[in-house]
Coordinates of C-alpha atoms in Angstrom, one line a residue:
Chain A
X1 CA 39.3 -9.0 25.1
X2 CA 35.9 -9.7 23.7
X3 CA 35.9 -12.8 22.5
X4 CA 33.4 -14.1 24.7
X5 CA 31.2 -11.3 24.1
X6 CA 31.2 -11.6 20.9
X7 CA 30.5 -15.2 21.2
X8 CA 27.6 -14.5 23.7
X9 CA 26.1 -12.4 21.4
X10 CA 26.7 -15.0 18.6
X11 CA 24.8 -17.8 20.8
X12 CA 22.0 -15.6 22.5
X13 CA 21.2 -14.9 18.8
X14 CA 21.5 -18.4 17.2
X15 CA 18.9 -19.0 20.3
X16 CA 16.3 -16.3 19.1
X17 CA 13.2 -18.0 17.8
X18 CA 13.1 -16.3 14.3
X19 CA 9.6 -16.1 12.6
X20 CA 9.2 -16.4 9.3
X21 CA 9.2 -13.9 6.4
X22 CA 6.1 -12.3 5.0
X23 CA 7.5 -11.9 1.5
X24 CA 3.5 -9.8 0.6
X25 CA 4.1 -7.8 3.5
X26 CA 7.4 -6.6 2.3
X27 CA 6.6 -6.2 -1.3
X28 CA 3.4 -4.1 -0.7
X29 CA 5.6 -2.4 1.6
X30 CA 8.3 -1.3 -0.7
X31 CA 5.7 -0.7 -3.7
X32 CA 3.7 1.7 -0.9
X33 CA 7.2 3.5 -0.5
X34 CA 8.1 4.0 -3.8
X35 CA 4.9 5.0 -5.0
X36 CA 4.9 7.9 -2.2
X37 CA 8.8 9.0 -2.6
X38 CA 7.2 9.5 -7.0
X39 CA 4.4 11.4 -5.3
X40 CA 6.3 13.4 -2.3
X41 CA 9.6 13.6 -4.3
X42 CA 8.1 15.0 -7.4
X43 CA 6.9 18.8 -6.7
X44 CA 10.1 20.0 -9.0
X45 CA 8.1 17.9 -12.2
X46 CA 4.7 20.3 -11.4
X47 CA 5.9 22.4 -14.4
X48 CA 7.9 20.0 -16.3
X49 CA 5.7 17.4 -16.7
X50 CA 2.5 20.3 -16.5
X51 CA -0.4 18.3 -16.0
X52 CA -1.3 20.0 -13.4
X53 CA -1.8 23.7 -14.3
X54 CA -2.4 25.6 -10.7
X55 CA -2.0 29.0 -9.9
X56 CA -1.2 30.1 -5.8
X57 CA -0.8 26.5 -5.0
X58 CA 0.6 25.5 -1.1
X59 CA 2.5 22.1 -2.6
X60 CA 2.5 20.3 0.9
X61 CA 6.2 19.4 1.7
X62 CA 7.5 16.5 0.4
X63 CA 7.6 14.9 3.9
X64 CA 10.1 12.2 5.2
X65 CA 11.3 10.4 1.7
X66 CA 12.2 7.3 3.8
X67 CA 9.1 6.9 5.8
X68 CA 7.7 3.3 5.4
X69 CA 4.5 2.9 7.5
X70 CA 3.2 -0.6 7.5
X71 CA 0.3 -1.4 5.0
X72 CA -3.3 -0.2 6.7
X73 CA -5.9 -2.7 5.2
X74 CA -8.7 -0.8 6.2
X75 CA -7.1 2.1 3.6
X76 CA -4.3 0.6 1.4
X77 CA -6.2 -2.9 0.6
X78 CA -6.3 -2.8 -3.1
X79 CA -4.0 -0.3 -4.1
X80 CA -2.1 -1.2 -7.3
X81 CA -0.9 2.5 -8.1
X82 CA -2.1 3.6 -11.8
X83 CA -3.7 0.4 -13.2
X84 CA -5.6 0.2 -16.6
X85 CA -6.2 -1.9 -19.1
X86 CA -4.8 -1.3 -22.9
X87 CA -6.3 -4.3 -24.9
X88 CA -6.3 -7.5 -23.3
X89 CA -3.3 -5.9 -21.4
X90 CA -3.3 -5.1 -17.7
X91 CA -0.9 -2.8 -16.6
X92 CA -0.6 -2.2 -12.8
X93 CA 1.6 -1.3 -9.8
X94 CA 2.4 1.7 -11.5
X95 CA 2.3 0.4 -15.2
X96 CA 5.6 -1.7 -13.9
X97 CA 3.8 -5.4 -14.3
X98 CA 1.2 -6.2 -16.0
X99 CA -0.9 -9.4 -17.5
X100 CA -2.6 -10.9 -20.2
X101 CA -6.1 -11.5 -19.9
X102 CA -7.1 -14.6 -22.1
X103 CA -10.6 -13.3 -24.0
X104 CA -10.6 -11.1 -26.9
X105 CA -11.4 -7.9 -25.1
X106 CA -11.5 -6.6 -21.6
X107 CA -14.6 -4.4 -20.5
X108 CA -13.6 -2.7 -16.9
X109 CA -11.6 -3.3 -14.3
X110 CA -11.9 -3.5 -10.1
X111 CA -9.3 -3.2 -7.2
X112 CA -10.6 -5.8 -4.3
X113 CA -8.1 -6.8 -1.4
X114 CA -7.3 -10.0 -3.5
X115 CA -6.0 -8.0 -6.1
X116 CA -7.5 -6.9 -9.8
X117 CA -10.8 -8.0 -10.9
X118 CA -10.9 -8.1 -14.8
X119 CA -14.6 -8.3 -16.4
X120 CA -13.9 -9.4 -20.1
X121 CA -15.8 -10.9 -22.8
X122 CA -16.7 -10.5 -26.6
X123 CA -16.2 -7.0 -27.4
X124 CA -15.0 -4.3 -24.4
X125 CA -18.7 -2.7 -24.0
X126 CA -19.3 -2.5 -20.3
X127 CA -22.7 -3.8 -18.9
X128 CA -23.9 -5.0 -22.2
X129 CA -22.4 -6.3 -24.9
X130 CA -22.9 -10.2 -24.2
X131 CA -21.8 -12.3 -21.6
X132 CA -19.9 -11.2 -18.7
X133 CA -16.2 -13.1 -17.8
X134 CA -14.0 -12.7 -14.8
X135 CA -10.2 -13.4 -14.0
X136 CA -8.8 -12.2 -10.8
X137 CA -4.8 -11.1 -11.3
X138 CA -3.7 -11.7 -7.2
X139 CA -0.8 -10.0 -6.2
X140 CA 1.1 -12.8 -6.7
X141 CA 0.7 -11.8 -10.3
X142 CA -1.4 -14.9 -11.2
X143 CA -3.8 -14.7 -13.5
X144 CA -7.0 -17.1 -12.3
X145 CA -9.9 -17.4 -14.7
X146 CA -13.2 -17.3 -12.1
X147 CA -16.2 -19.3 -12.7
X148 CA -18.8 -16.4 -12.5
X149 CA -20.3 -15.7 -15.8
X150 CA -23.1 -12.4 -15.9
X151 CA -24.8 -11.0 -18.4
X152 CA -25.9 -7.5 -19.0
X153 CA -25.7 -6.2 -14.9
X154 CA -23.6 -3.8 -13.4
X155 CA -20.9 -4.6 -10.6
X156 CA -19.4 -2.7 -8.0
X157 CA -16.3 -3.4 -5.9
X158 CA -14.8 -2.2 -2.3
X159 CA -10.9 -2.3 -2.9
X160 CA -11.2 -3.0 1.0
X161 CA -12.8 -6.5 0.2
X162 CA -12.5 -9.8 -2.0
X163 CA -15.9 -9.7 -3.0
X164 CA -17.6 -8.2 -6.3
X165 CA -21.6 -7.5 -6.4
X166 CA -24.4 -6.8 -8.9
X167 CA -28.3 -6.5 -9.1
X168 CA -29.8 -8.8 -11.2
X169 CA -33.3 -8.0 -12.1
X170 CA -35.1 -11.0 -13.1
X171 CA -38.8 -11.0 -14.2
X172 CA -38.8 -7.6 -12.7
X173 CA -37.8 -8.7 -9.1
X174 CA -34.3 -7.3 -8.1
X175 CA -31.8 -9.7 -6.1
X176 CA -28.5 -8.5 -4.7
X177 CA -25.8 -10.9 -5.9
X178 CA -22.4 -10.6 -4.1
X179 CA -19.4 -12.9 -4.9
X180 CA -16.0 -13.9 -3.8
X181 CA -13.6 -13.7 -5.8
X182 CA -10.7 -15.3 -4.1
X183 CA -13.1 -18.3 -3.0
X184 CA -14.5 -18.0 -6.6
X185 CA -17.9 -18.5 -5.1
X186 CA -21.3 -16.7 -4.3
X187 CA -21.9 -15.4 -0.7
X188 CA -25.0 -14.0 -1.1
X189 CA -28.0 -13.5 -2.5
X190 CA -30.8 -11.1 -1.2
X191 CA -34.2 -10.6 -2.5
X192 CA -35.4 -6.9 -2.9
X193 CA -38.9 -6.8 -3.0
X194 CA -39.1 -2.9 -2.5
X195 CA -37.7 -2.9 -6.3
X196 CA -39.7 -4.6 -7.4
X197 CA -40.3 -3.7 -11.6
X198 CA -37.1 -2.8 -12.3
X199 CA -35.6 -3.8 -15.3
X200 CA -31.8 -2.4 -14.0
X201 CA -29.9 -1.7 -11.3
X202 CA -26.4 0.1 -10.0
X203 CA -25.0 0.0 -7.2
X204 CA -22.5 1.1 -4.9
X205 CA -20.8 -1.8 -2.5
X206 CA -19.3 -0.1 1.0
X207 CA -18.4 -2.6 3.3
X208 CA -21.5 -4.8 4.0
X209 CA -23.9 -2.1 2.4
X210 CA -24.7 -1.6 -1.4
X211 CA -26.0 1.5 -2.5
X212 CA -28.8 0.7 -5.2
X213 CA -30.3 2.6 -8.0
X214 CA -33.5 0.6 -9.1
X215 CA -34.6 1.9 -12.4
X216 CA -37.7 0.9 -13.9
X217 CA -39.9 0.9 -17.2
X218 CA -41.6 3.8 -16.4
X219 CA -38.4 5.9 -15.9
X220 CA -38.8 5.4 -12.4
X221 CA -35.9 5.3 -9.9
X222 CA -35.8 3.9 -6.4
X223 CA -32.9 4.3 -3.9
X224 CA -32.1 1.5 -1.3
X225 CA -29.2 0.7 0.6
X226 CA -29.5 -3.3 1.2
X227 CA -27.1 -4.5 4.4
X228 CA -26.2 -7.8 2.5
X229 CA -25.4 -9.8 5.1
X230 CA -28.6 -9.2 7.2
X231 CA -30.9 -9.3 4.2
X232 CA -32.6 -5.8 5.6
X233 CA -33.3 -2.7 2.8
X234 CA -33.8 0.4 3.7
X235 CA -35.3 3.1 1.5
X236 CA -33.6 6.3 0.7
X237 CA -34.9 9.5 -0.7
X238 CA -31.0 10.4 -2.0
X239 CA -29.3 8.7 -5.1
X240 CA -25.6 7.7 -4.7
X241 CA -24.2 7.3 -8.1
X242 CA -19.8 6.8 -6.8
X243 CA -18.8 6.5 -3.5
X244 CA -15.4 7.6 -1.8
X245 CA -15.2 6.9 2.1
X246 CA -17.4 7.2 4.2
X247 CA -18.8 10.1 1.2
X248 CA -21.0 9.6 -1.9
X249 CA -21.8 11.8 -5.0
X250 CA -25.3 13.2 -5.0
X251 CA -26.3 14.6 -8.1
X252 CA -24.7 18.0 -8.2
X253 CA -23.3 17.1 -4.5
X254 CA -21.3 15.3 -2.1
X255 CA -22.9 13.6 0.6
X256 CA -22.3 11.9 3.9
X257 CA -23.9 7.7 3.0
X258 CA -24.9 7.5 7.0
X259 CA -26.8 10.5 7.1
X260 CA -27.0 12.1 3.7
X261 CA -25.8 15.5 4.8
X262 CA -24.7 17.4 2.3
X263 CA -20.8 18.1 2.5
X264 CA -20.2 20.0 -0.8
X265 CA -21.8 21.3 -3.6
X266 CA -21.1 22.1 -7.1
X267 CA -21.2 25.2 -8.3
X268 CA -21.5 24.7 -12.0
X269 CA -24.4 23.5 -13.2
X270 CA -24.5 19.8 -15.3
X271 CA -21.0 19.1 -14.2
X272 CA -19.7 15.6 -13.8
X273 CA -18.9 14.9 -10.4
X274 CA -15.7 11.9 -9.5
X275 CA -15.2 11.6 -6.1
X276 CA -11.9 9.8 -5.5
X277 CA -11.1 6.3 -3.1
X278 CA -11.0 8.4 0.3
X279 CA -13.8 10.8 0.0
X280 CA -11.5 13.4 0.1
X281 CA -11.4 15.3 -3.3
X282 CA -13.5 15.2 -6.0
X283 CA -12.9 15.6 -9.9
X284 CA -15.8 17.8 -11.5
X285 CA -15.6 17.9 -15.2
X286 CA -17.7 21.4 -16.7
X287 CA -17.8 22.5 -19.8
X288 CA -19.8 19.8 -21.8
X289 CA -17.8 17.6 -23.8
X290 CA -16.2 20.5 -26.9
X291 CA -14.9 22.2 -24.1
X292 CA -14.1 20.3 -21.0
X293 CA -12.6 21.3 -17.8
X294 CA -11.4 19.9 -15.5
X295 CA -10.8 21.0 -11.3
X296 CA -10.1 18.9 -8.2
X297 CA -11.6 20.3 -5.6
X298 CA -11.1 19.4 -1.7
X299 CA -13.9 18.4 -0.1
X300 CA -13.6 19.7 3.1
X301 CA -12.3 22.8 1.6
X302 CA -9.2 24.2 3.3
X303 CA -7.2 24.8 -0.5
X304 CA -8.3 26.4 -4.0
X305 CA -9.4 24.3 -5.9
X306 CA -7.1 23.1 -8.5
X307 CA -7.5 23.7 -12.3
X308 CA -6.3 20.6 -14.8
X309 CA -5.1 20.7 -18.3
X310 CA -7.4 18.8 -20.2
X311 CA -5.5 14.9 -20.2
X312 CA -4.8 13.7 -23.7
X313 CA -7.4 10.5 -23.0
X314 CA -9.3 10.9 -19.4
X315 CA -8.6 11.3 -15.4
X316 CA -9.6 8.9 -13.2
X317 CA -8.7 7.6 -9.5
X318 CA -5.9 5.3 -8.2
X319 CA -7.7 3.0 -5.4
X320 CA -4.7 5.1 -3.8
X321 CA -6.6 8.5 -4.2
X322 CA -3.8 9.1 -7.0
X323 CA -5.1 10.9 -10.3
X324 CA -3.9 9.1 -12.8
X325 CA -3.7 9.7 -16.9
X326 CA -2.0 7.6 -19.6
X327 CA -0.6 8.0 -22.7
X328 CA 1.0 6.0 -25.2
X329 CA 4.3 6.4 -23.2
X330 CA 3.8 7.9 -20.3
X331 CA 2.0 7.2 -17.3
X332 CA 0.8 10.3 -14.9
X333 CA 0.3 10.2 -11.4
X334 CA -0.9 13.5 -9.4
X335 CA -1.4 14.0 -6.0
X336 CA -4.4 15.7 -5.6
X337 CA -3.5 17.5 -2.7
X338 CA -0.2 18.9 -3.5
X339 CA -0.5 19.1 -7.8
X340 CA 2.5 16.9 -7.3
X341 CA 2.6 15.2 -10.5
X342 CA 5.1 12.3 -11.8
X343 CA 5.4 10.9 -15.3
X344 CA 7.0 7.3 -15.9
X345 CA 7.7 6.8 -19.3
X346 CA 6.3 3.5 -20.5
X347 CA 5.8 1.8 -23.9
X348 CA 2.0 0.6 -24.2
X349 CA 2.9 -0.6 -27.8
X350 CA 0.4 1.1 -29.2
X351 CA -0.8 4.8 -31.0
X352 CA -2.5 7.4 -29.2
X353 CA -5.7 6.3 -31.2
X354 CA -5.5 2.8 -30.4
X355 CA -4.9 3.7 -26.6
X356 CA -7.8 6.2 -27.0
X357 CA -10.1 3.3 -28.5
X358 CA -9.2 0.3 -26.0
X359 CA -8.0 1.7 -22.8
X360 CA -10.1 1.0 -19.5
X361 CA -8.7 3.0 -16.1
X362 CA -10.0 1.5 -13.1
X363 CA -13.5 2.3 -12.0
X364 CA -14.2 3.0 -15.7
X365 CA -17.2 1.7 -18.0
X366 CA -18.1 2.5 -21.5
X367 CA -20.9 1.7 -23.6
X368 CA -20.6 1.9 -27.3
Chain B
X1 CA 17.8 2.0 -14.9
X2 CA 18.6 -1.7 -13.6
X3 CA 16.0 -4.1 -14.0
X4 CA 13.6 -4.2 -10.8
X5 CA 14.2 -7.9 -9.7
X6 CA 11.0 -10.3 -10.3
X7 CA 8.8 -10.9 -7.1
X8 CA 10.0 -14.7 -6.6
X9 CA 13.7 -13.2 -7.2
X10 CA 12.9 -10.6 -4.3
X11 CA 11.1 -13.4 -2.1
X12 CA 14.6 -15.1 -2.8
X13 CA 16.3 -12.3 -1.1
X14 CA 13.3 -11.7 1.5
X15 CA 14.1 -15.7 3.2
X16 CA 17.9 -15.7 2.2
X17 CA 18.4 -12.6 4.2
X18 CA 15.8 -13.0 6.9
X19 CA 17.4 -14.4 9.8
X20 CA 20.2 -13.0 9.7
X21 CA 18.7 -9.7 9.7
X22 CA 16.1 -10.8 12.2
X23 CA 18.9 -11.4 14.4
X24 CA 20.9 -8.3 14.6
X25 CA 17.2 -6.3 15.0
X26 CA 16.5 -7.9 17.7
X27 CA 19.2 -7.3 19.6
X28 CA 19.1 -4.4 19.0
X29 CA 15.4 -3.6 19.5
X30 CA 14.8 -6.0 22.2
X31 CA 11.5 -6.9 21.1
X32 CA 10.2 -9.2 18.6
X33 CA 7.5 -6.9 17.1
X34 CA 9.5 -4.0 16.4
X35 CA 12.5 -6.7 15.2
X36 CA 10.3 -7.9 12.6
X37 CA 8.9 -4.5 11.7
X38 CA 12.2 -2.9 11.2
X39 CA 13.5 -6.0 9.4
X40 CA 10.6 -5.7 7.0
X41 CA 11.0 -1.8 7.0
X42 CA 14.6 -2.3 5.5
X43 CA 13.7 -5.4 3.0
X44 CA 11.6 -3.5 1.4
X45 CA 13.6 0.0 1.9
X46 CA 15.7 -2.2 0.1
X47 CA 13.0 -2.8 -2.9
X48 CA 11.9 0.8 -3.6
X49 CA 15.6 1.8 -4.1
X50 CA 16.3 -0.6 -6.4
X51 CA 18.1 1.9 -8.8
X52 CA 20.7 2.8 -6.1
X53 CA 21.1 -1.4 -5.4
X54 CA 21.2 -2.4 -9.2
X55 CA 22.0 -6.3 -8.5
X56 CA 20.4 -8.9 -6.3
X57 CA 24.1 -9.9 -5.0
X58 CA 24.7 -6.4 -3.3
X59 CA 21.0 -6.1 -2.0
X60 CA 21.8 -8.0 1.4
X61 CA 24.5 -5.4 2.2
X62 CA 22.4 -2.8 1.3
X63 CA 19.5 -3.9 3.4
X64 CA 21.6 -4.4 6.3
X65 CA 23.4 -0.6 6.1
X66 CA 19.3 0.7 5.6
X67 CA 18.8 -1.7 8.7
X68 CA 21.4 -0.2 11.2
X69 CA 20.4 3.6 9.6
X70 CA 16.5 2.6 10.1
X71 CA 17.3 1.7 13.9
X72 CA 19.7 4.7 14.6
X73 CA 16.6 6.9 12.9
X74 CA 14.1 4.9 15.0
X75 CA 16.1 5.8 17.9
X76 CA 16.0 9.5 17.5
X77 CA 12.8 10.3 16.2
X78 CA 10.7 7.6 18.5
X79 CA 11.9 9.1 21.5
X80 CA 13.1 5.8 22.0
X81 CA 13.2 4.8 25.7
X82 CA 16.8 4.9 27.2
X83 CA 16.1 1.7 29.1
X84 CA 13.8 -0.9 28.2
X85 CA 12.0 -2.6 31.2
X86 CA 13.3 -6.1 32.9
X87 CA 13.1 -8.0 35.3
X88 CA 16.3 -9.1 36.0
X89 CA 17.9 -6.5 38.0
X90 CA 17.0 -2.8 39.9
X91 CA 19.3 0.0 39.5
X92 CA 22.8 1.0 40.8
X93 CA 23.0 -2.6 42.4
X94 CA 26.3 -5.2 42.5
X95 CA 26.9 -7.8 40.0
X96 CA 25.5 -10.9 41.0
X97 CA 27.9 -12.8 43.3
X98 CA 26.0 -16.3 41.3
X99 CA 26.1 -16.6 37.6
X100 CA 22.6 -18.3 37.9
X101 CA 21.4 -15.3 38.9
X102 CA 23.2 -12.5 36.1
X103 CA 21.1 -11.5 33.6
X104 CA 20.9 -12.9 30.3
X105 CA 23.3 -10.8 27.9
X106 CA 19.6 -9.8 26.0
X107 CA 18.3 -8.3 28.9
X108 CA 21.7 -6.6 29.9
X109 CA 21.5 -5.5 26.6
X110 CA 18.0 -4.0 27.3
X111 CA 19.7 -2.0 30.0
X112 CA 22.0 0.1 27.6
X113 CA 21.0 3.4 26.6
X114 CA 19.9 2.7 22.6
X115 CA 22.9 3.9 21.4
X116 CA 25.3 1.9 23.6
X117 CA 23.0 -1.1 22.5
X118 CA 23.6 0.0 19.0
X119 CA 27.5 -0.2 18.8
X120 CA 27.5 -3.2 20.8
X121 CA 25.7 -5.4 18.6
X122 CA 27.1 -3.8 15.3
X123 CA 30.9 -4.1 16.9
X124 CA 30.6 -7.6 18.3
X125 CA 27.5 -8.6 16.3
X126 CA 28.0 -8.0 13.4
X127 CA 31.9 -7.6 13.6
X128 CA 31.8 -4.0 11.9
X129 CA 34.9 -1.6 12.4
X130 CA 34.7 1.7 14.3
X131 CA 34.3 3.8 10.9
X132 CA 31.4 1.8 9.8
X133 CA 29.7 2.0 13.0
X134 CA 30.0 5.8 13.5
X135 CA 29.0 6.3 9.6
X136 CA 26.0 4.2 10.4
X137 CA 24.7 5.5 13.4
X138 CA 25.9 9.1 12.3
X139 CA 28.4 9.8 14.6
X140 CA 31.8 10.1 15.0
X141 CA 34.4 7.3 15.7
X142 CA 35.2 8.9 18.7
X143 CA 31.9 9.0 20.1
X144 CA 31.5 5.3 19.0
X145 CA 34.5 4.6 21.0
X146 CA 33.2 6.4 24.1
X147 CA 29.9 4.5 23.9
X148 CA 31.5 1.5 23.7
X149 CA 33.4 2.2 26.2
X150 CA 30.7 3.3 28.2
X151 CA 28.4 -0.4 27.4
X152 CA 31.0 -2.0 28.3
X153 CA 31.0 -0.8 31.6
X154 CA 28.2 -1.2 32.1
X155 CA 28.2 -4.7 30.6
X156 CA 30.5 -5.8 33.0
X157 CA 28.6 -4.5 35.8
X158 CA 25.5 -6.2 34.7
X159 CA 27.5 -10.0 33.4
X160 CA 30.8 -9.9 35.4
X161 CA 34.4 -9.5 34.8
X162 CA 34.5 -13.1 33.2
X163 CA 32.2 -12.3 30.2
X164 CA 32.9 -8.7 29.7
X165 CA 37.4 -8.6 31.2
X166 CA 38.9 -4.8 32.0
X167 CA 41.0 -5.1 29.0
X168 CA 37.9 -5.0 26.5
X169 CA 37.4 -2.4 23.5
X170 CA 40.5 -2.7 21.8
X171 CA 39.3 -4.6 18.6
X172 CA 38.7 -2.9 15.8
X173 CA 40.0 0.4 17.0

């Protein structure tokens, strides 16, 4: 007889102050999980879908195919799986949604923790070109048109934070210019009279710090990191040109930003150095451009490094620290780590040489 | 492959299901933290397998079988502790004389070994039959009947005869 347990259980339940959902939390949850059962559960599609072309490879195991860890924002912020543009198209969470951006061409794209900063405008050159548009595609899958209008600067993101920044040289003094892009609104602006002259900048934004590059007429360069919250700048005798981490490239090297201690170095000479989201592996393209190659090597070594097959249009990095390469109908995702590779078929609508002439990966500029 | 439901279709699903499923974690669990972590583990279990679910009217039934299985696994690989702490009463002792002074049946619950906890709630809970409850926790129907057997016991020690009588454990046998 258990009737009144069973309606004990029934009461103490009804009684149990139930919070509400997170509807985010579980979506970025179950995107996390599927993305990592394509990586984890795809070892078996190294030689079918060959991308990847290793010899004497330790694939890692494919690891629990269930495991669903909650969402770190400190790593996972911004990660929207292979994401590019094809047009005025974005395609992200894996090339399964995607948006239209209202401008007549789209000239790079950023992962921020409020979701996919588009930078559009009247052609798809990068930093030049004219002016300078923004919409912000949230989560959510809304497409918000922001305010912020540049023209003819360079702007880095942290897919760790909302906010997008630039150096705007002006009369040839530099000013830091960092934005918000979920409040739509500027946050900062820091004078940097150590660069002064420069007609350009780049920069790299890490948490509070960007990274600068301060070119000037002469052909000059000077290398700051400005802490844009405090307002201080402090010089640098090393150039970071992409960061990954807590790592940056270095020329022909990876580097630590704190200290600049060098953490890897390329062996071939003139090759183009990638590093990807984590810090953890880096792409280097040799070869010069008739004759590419392309490796991933670990940066803390431990593995071989790992020869690629030339991609039909380019690598680049996932904010996930996923390789990613497109095609007109497929989409392919590589774990750098294993060579575990997955290929989702998708239909861009489009030929391999209009693909070739309009897509943007994340992280990606062009000039024409 | 089925059509992946939309995100507002899924945050349908998300606050359709939600308490409900919020319920049966935490008695199981205990604890409101790892109820709503393991709720939120299955929901979106739930999503990434959405080629196995196919249709938003069987995905509440799904997520409540990748539920129970998430909380069985939980209990094996998190070296899940057999009791959970309370307050209410120290080992080995009587059944309160006073009702007043019996446990509530969450903290009794709380006193059964995970597994006992387990086909409690899913038997009397959730009203599932022995065969369902063994396939869920991965065990067999007969060792679902000797834990049940067994948190009765227990139970009864903890909430007296008059919630938990000798002649319990028959249903669904």
């Amino acid at each position: 007889m258990t009737e009144r347990l069973s309606a004990l259980l029934h009461a103490e339940a009804d009684a149990v102050d139930v919070p509400p959902p997170s509807t985010a939390a579980v979506l970025r949850r179950g995107r996390a999980v599927r993305r990592r059962r394509r990586t984890t559960g795809a070892v078996a599609g190294l030689v079918a879908v060959g991308a990847l072309a290793g010899t004497g490879l330790a694939l890692a195991p494919a690891g629990d195919d269930d495991a669903v860890r909650p969402v770190d924002p400190a790593t996972s912020s911004g990660d929207t799986g292979a994401t590019f543009t094809v047009g005025t198209t974005l395609w992200y969470d894996d090339a399964s949604r995607r948006a239209v951006i209202d401008d007549k061409a789209v000239k790079s794209i950023y992962n921020t923790s409020a979701g996919i900063l588009v930078r559009h405008g009247e052609n798809n050159w990068s930093d030049g070109g004219g002016p300078q548009r923004f919409s912000l595609v949230t989560p959510d899958g809304d497409v918000r048109r922001l305010g912020l209008v540049t023209e003819e600067v360079a702007h880095s993101t942290d897919p760790a934070q909302p906010y997008v920044a630039w150096g705007d040289s002006r009369d040839g003094s530099l000013v830091i210019v960092v934005h918000h892009v979920a409040a739509d609104r500027e946050v900062a602006r820091v004078p940097v009279p150590e660069a002064d002259g420069a007609y350009f900048a780049t920069l790299e934004l890490v948490g509070d710090i960007a990274y600068v590059r301060a070119l000037s007429e002469d052909g000059g360069e000077r290398h700051l990191a400005v802490d844009w919250r405090t307002g201080e700048v402090t010089p640098r005798k090393l150039e970071v040109t992409d960061v990954g981490g807590d790592r940056g490239v270095s020329g022909s090297s990876i580097v630590e930003l704190d200290s600049g201690a060098e953490v890897w170095s390329s062996p071939q000479r003139n090759a183009y150095l990638d590093l990807s989201p984590d810090g953890r592996h880096v792409l280097v393209q040799g070869g010069g451009w008739q004759n590419p190659t392309f490796t991933v090597v670990a940066v803390d070594g431990g593995s071989e490094p790992l020869p690629l097959d030339p991609p039909a249009a380019r690598y680049s990095w996932t904010a996930g620290s996923e390789l990613m390469s497109v095609t007109a109908d497929a989409v392919t995702t590589c774990d750098p780590a294993s060579g575990a590779c997955e290929e989702l078929p998708v239909d861009l609508g489009v030929t391999e040489e209009e693909l070739l002439e309009t897509l943007r990966p994340t992280g990606a500029v062009f000039e024409s | 492959m089925p059509r992946p439901p939309s995100d507002a279709e899924f945050g349908e699903l998300v606050h359709a299901t939600w308490p409900s499923l919020y319920r049966t974690a935490y008695l199981l669990l205990g604890d409101h933290a790892e109820a709503e972590d393991l709720v939120q583990t299955a929901l979106a279990k739930t999503y990434a397998s959405w080629a196995k679910v196919r249709t938003i009217e069987a995905a509440p039934a799904y997520a409540r079988t990748v539920l129970v299985n998430t909380a069985a696994s939980w209990f094996r690989k998190r070296g899940w502790r057999n009791e959970r702490p309370t307050s209410e009463l120290p080992e080995g002792v009587a059944p309160a004389s006073d009702p007043a002074d019996r446990p509530t049946l969450v903290a009794a619950l709380a006193r059964l070994a995970p597994r006992q906890r387990a086909v409690v709630v899913l038997r009397y809970y959730d009203d599932l039959p022995v065969a369902q409850v063994a396939a869920a926790l991965d065990c067999s129907e007969g060792t679902v009947k000797s834990q049940t057997s067994d948190a009765l016991a227990r139970l009864r020690t903890l909430l007296g005869e008059a919630v938990v009588p000798h002649t319990s454990g028959a249903r669904h046998d």
